Amino acid sequence: KLKKKIETIKGHILVPAHKKLSEEETEKVLTKLNISKKQLPAIFETDPAIQELSPKLGDVFEITRKSPITGEAKFYRVVVHG
């Protein structure tokens, strides 16, 4: 039942695309933005949008949202307990 809810949430038009970054991708993003993981906004490990991606504490996710101005906008979140 929970799996069906997660699939429903993930496929919803209002839920943006989520991608788990590799360590290399994470380092590139942090370097480009000149920040540390601690400075990224958080996403809970229990967030339904990332459950299918096997989140672990400290993982960084790229969230791609549609934007009327730029076409798409990328946001980054670090996984925290919650």
Short mmCIF file of C-alpha atoms in Angstrom, two decimals:
data_model
loop_
_atom_site.label_atom_id
_atom_site.label_comp_id
_atom_site.label_asym_id
_atom_site.label_seq_id
_atom_site.Cartn_x
_atom_site.Cartn_y
_atom_site.Cartn_z
CA LYS A 1 0.00 0.00 0.00
CA LEU A 2 2.81 2.42 0.89
CA LYS A 3 4.64 1.60 -2.37
CA LYS A 4 1.53 2.48 -4.37
CA LYS A 5 1.27 5.84 -2.55
CA ILE A 6 4.93 6.58 -3.28
CA GLU A 7 4.43 5.80 -6.99
CA THR A 8 1.37 8.05 -6.99
CA ILE A 9 3.31 10.88 -5.34
CA LYS A 10 6.34 10.51 -7.62
CA GLY A 11 4.25 10.62 -10.78
CA HIS A 12 2.21 13.62 -9.67
CA ILE A 13 2.46 16.71 -11.87
CA LEU A 14 3.39 18.93 -8.90
CA VAL A 15 6.30 16.74 -7.74
CA PRO A 16 9.55 17.82 -9.44
CA ALA A 17 12.21 15.39 -10.64
CA HIS A 18 14.64 14.21 -7.95
CA LYS A 19 18.09 12.77 -8.70
CA LYS A 20 20.59 11.38 -6.19
CA LEU A 21 24.03 12.79 -6.97
CA SER A 22 27.20 10.69 -6.90
CA GLU A 23 30.07 11.77 -4.65
CA GLU A 24 31.85 13.25 -7.68
CA GLU A 25 28.75 15.19 -8.78
CA THR A 26 28.23 16.40 -5.21
CA GLU A 27 31.79 17.72 -4.98
CA LYS A 28 31.41 19.54 -8.32
CA VAL A 29 28.18 21.22 -7.17
CA LEU A 30 29.62 22.21 -3.78
CA THR A 31 32.74 23.61 -5.43
CA LYS A 32 30.73 25.49 -8.05
CA LEU A 33 28.49 27.02 -5.37
CA ASN A 34 31.44 27.51 -2.97
CA ILE A 35 29.55 25.93 -0.06
CA SER A 36 29.67 22.86 2.18
CA LYS A 37 27.02 20.16 2.65
CA LYS A 38 26.08 21.78 5.96
CA GLN A 39 25.01 24.90 4.08
CA LEU A 40 22.55 23.07 1.81
CA PRO A 41 18.85 23.04 2.66
CA ALA A 42 17.64 19.74 4.09
CA ILE A 43 15.35 17.01 2.81
CA PHE A 44 14.13 14.32 5.20
CA GLU A 45 15.20 10.73 4.53
CA THR A 46 11.51 9.85 4.85
CA ASP A 47 10.39 12.24 2.09
CA PRO A 48 8.12 10.22 -0.24
CA ALA A 49 9.63 11.82 -3.36
CA ILE A 50 13.04 10.20 -2.72
CA GLN A 51 12.09 6.87 -1.14
CA GLU A 52 12.55 4.97 -4.39
CA LEU A 53 16.12 6.31 -4.65
CA SER A 54 17.35 4.70 -1.37
CA PRO A 55 18.36 7.88 0.47
CA LYS A 56 21.09 7.76 3.10
CA LEU A 57 22.06 10.47 5.57
CA GLY A 58 24.38 12.97 3.87
CA ASP A 59 23.33 12.15 0.31
CA VAL A 60 22.75 15.16 -1.92
CA PHE A 61 19.75 15.35 -4.23
CA GLU A 62 19.25 17.57 -7.25
CA ILE A 63 15.67 18.72 -7.68
CA THR A 64 14.73 20.02 -11.12
CA ARG A 65 11.65 22.23 -11.26
CA LYS A 66 10.03 23.74 -14.31
CA SER A 67 10.42 27.52 -14.50
CA PRO A 68 8.51 29.93 -16.73
CA ILE A 69 11.57 32.20 -16.90
CA THR A 70 14.52 29.83 -17.38
CA GLY A 71 12.77 26.67 -18.55
CA GLU A 72 14.03 24.74 -15.54
CA ALA A 73 15.69 25.48 -12.22
CA LYS A 74 17.91 23.17 -10.19
CA PHE A 75 17.91 23.03 -6.41
CA TYR A 76 20.06 20.94 -4.09
CA ARG A 77 19.15 19.30 -0.77
CA VAL A 78 21.10 17.17 1.69
CA VAL A 79 19.42 14.18 3.34
CA VAL A 80 18.88 14.49 7.10
CA HIS A 81 17.19 12.29 9.69
CA GLY A 82 13.50 12.92 10.02
#
